[in-house]
Short mmCIF file of C-alpha atoms in Angstrom, two decimals:
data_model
loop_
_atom_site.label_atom_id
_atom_site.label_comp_id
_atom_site.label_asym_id
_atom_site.label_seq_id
_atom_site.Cartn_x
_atom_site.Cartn_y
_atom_site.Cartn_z
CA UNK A 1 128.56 22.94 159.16
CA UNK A 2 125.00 23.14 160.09
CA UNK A 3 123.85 21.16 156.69
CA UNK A 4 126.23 18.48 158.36
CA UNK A 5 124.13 18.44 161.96
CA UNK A 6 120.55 18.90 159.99
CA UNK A 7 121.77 15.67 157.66
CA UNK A 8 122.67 13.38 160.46
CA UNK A 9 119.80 14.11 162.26
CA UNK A 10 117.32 13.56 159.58
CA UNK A 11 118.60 10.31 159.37
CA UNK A 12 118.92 9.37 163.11
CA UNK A 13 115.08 10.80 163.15
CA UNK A 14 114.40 8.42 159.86
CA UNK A 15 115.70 5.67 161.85
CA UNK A 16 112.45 5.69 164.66
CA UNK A 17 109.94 6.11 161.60
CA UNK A 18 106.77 4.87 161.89
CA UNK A 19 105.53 5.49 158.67
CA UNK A 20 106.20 6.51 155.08
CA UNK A 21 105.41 10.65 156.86
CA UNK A 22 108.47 10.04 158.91
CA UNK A 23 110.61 9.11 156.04
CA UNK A 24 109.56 12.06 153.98
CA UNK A 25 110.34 14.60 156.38
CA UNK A 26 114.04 12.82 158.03
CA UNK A 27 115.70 11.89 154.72
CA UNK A 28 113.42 14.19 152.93
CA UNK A 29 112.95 17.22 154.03
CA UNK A 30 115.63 17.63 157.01
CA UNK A 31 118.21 15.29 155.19
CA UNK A 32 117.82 17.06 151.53
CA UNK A 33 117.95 20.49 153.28
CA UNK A 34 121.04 19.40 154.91
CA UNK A 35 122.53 18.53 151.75
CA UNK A 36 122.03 21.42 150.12
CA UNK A 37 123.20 23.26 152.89
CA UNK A 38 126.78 21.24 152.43
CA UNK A 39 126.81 20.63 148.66
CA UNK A 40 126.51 24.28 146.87
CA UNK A 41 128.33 26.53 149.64
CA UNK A 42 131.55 23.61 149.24
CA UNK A 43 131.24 23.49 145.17
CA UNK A 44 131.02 27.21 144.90
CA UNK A 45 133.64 27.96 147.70
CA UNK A 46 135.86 25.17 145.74
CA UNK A 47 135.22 26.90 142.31
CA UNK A 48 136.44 30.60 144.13
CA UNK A 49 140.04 28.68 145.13
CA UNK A 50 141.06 27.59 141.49
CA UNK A 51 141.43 29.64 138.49
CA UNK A 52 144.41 28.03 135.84
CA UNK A 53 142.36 23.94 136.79
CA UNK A 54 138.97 24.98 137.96
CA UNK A 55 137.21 21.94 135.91
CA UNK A 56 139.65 19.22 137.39
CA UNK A 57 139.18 20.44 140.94
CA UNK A 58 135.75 20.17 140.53
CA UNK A 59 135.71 16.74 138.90
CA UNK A 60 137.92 15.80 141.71
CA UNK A 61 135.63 16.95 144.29
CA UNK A 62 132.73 15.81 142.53
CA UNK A 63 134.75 12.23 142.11
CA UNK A 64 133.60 11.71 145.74
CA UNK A 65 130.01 10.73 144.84
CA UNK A 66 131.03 7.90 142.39
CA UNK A 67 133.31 6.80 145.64
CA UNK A 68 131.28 6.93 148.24
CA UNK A 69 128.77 4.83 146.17
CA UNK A 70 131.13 2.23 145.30
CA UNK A 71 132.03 1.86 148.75
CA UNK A 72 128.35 1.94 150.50
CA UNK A 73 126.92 -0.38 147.62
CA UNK A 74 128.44 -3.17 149.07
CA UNK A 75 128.57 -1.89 152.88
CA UNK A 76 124.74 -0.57 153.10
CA UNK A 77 123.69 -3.94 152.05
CA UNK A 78 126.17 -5.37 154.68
CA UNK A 79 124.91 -2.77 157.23
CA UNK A 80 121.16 -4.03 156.87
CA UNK A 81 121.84 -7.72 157.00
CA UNK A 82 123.44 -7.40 160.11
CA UNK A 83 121.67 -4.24 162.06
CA UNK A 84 118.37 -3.92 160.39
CA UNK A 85 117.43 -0.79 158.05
CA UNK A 86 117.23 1.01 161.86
CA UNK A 87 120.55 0.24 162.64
CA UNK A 88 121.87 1.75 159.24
CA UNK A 89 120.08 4.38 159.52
CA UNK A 90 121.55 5.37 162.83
CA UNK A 91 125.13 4.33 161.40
CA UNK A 92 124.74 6.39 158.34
CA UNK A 93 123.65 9.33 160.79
CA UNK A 94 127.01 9.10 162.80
CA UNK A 95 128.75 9.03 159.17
CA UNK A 96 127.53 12.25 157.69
CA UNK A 97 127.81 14.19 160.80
CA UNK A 98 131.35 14.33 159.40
CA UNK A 99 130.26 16.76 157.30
CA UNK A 100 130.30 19.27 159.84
CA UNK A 101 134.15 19.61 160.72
CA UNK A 102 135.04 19.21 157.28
CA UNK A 103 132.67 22.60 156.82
CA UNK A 104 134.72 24.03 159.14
CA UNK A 105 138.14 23.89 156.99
CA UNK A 106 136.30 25.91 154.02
CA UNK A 107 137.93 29.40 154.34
CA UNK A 108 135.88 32.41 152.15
CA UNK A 109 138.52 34.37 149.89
CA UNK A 110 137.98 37.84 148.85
CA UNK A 111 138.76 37.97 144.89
CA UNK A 112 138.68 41.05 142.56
CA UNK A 113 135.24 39.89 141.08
CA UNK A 114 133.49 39.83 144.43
CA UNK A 115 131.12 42.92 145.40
CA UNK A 116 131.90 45.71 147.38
CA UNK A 117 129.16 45.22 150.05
CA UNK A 118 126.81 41.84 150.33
CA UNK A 119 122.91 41.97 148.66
CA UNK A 120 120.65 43.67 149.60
CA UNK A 121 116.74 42.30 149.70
CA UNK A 122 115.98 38.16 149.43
CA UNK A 123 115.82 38.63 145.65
CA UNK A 124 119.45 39.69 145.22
CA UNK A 125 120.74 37.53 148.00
CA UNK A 126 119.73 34.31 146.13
CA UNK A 127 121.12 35.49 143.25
CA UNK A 128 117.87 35.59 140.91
CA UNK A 129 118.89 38.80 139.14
CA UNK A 130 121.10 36.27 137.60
CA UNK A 131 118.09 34.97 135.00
CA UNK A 132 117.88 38.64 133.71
CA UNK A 133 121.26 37.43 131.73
CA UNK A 134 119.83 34.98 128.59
CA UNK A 135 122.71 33.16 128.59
CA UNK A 136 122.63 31.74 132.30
CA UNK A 137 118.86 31.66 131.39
CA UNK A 138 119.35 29.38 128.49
CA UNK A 139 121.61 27.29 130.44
CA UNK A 140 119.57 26.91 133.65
CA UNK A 141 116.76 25.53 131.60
CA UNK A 142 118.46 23.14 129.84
CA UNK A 143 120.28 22.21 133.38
CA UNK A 144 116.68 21.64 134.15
CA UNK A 145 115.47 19.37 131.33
CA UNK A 146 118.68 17.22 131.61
CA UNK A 147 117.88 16.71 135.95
CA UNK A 148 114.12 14.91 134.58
CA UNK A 149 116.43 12.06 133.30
CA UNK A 150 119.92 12.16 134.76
CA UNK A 151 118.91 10.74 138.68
CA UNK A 152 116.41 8.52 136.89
CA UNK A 153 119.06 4.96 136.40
CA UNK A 154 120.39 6.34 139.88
CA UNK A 155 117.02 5.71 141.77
CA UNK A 156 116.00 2.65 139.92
CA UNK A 157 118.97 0.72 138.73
CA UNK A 158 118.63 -1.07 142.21
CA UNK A 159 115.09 -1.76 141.94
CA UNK A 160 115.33 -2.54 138.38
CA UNK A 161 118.00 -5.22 139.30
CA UNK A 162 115.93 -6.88 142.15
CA UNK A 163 112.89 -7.55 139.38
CA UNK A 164 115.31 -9.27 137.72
CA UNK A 165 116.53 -11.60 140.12
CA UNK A 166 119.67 -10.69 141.18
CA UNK A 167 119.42 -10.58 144.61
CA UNK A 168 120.44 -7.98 147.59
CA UNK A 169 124.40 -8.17 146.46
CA UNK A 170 123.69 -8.59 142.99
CA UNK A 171 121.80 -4.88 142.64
CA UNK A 172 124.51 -3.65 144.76
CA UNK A 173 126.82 -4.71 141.96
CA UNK A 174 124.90 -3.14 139.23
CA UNK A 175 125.09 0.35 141.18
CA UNK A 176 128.73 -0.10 142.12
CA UNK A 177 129.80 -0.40 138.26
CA UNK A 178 127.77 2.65 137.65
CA UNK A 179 129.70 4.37 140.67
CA UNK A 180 132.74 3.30 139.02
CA UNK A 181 132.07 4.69 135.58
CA UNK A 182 130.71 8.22 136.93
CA UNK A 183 133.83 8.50 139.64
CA UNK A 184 136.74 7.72 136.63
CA UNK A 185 134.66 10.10 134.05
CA UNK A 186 134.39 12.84 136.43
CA UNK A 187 138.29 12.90 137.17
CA UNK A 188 139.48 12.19 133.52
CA UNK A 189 136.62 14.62 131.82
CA UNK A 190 137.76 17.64 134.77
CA UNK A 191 141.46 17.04 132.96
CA UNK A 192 140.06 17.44 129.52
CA UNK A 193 138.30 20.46 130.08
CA UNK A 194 141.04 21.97 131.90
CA UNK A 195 143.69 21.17 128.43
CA UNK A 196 141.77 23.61 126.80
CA UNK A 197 141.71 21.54 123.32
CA UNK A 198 137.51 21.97 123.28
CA UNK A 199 135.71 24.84 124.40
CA UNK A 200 133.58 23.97 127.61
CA UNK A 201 130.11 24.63 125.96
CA UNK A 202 130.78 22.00 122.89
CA UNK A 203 132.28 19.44 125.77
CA UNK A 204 129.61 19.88 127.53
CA UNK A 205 127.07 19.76 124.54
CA UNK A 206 128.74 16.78 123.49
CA UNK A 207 128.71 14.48 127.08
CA UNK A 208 124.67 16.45 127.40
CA UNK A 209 124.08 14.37 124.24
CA UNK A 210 126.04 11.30 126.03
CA UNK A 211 124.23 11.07 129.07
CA UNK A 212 120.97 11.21 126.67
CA UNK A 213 122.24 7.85 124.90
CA UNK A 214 123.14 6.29 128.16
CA UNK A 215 120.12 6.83 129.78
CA UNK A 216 118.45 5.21 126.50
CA UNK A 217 121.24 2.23 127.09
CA UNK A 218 119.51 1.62 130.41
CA UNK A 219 116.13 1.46 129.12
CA UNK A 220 116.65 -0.55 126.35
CA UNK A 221 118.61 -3.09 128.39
CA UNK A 222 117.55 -6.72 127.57
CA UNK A 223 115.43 -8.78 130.40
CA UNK A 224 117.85 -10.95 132.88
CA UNK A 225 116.16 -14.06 133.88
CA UNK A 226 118.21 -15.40 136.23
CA UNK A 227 121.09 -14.41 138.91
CA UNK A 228 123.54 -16.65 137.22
CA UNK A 229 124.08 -14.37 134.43
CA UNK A 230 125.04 -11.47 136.92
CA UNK A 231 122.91 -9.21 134.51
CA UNK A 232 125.93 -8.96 132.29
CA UNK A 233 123.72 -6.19 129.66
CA UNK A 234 122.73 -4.63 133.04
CA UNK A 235 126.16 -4.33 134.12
CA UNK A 236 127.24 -2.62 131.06
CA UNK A 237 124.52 -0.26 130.78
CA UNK A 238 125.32 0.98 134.06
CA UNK A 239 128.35 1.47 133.39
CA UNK A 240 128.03 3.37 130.49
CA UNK A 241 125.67 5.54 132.06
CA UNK A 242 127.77 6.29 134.56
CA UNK A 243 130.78 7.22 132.36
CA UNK A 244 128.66 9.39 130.70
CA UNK A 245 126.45 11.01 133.30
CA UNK A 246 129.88 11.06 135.49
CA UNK A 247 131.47 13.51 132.39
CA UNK A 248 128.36 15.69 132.28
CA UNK A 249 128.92 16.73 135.99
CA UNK A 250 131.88 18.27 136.32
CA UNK A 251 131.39 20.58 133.03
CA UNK A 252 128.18 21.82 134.64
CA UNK A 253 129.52 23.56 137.54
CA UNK A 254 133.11 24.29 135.79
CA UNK A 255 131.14 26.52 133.05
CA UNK A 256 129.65 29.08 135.68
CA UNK A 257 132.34 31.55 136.24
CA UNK A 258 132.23 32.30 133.29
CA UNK A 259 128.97 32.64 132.35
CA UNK A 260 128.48 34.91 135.73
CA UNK A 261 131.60 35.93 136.50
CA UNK A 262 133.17 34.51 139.73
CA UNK A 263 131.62 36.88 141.92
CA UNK A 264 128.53 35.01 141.52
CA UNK A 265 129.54 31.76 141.02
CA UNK A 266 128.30 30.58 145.00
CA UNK A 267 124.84 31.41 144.16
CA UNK A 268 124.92 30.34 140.69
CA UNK A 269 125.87 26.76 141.93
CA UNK A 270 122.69 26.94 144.43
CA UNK A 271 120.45 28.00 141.77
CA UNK A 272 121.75 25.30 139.41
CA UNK A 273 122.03 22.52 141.92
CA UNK A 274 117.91 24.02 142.64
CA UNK A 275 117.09 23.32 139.23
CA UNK A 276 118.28 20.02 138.29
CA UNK A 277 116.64 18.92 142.22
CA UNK A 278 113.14 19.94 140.35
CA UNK A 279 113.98 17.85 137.01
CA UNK A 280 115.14 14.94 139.76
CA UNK A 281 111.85 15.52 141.22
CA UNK A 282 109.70 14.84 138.49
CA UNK A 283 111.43 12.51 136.68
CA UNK A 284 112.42 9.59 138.54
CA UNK A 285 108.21 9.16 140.02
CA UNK A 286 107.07 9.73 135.86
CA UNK A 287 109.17 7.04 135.09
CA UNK A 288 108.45 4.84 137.60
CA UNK A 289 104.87 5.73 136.59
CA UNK A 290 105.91 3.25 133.91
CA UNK A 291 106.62 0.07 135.23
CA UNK A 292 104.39 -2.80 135.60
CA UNK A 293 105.37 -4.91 137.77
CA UNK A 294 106.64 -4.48 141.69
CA UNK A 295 110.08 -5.49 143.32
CA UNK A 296 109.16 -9.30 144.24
CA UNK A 297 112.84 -10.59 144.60
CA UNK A 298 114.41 -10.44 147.89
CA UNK A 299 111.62 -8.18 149.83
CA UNK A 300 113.77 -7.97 152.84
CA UNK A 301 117.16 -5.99 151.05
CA UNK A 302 114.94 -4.45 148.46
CA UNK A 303 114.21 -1.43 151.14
CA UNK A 304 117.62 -1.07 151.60
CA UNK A 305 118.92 -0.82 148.03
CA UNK A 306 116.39 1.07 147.30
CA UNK A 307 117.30 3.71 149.88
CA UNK A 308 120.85 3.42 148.47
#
């Protein structure tokens, strides 16, 4: 509930910036604290309620993001041609403060794997001790190495698709088919896990190795030259990326209770959602490192999308 009220008001405090400083600490520093605030108590509270479907509910949950991208594709870029980047800022505020009375209907449940009494000492109440066990050791690094590359189609896609021409509604498009891809994988790979036909480290080896090739897809995309085309190898890349990337997620967070029982599993979901934010960190800017040449088609949506 209070990630909800810090997220709206990092971007109703984004929305009077006067510089690039006022972005980085609304949407980045009071925003993403917000977020996390919301995102790992809900996924690990969620994991705690299921036991027989865990994996589904998550990729159900988690089906949300692909959604709500799909949806604010379109509408952000709707939102800024008729109120200014201000006025969706502001409207985007008043959105996500709706996070805060859907906090309140998460209910804690006492289960045989929880402990007796709550940590003691800042070490145990974030749940380090967990990286004494080489299993969730081995896991959280490779959680880590797979977060340098999986936001990176995410934050440029948009960009990517302005260089080539297609316009505000055009790189909206691109990121909507992406949002389309991850939202069905998430749902449909949540089912699969739950059948119990492949164990949950090979599916999740297996979609790991997926959202490696998709990512490659997206770089290796041919050049679009004009809008006409709609981008069509764009399109498809981002939509295979997303089916992939959209299958990876799920398995990541289903595969914690057991590798720390489901005691843990809250601050097992923080400490995994911690380390794929420091592969997101570093990846996306070293890859952007890379490119030549600057956003030059529509200047005035390109903030926006970007954003988006």
């Amino acid at each position: 509930m209070v990630g909800g009220v810090l997220t709206s008001l990092g971007f109703v405090f984004s929305a009077f910036a006067r510089s690039l400083l006022h972005l980085y600490l609304g949407l980045g520093v009071l925003a993403g604290f917000g977020w996390a605030l919301v995102f790992a108590p809900a996924l690990g509270t969620l994991s705690r309620y299921f036991s027989r479907r865990r994996v589904l509910a998550v990729g159900l949950a988690l089906t949300g993001n692909g959604a709500s991208s799909l949806l604010l594709a379109p509408t952000l870029q709707f939102l800024l041609d008729t109120f200014g980047w201000r006025g969706a800022l502001l409207l985007l505020g008043a959105i996500t403060l709706h996070l805060t009375p859907c906090g309140a209907l998460l209910r804690p449940l006492t289960l045989p794997g929880d402990a007796p009494a709550p940590p003691r000492g800042p070490l145990a109440a974030l749940g380090l001790g967990l990286f004494t066990r080489r299993a969730f050791s081995v896991f959280a690094l490779g959680t880590a190495l797979v977060g340098g590359g999986y936001f990176v189609p995410y934050v440029h896609l948009a960009p990517h698709a302005l260089d080539r021409g297609l316009g505000g509604y055009g790189a909206a498009l691109v990121v909507a088919v992406a949002a389309v891809g991850d939202a069905g994988a998430r749902l449909v790979c949540g089912w699969l896990a739950d059948q119990g036909w492949v164990p949950l480290s090979r599916l999740l080896a297996v979609f790991g190795a997926l959202t490696g090739l998709g990512l490659l897809a997206v770089g290796l995309v041919p050049a679009v030259r004009s809008e006409e085309g709609w981008g069509g190898p764009l399109l498809a890349a981002a939509g295979a990326y997303g089916l992939s990337a959209g299958s990876y997620a799920p398995l990541v967070f289903g595969v914690l209770p057991g590798l720390v029982g489901i005691g843990g599993v809250v601050q097992a979901t923080g400490l995994m959602m911690m380390l794929m934010s420091l592969g997101g960190l570093l990846g996306p800017p070293l890859s952007g490192k890379g490119l030549s040449q600057p956003v030059r088609s529509q200047p005035s949506s390109a903030p926006g999308v970007q954003a988006l």
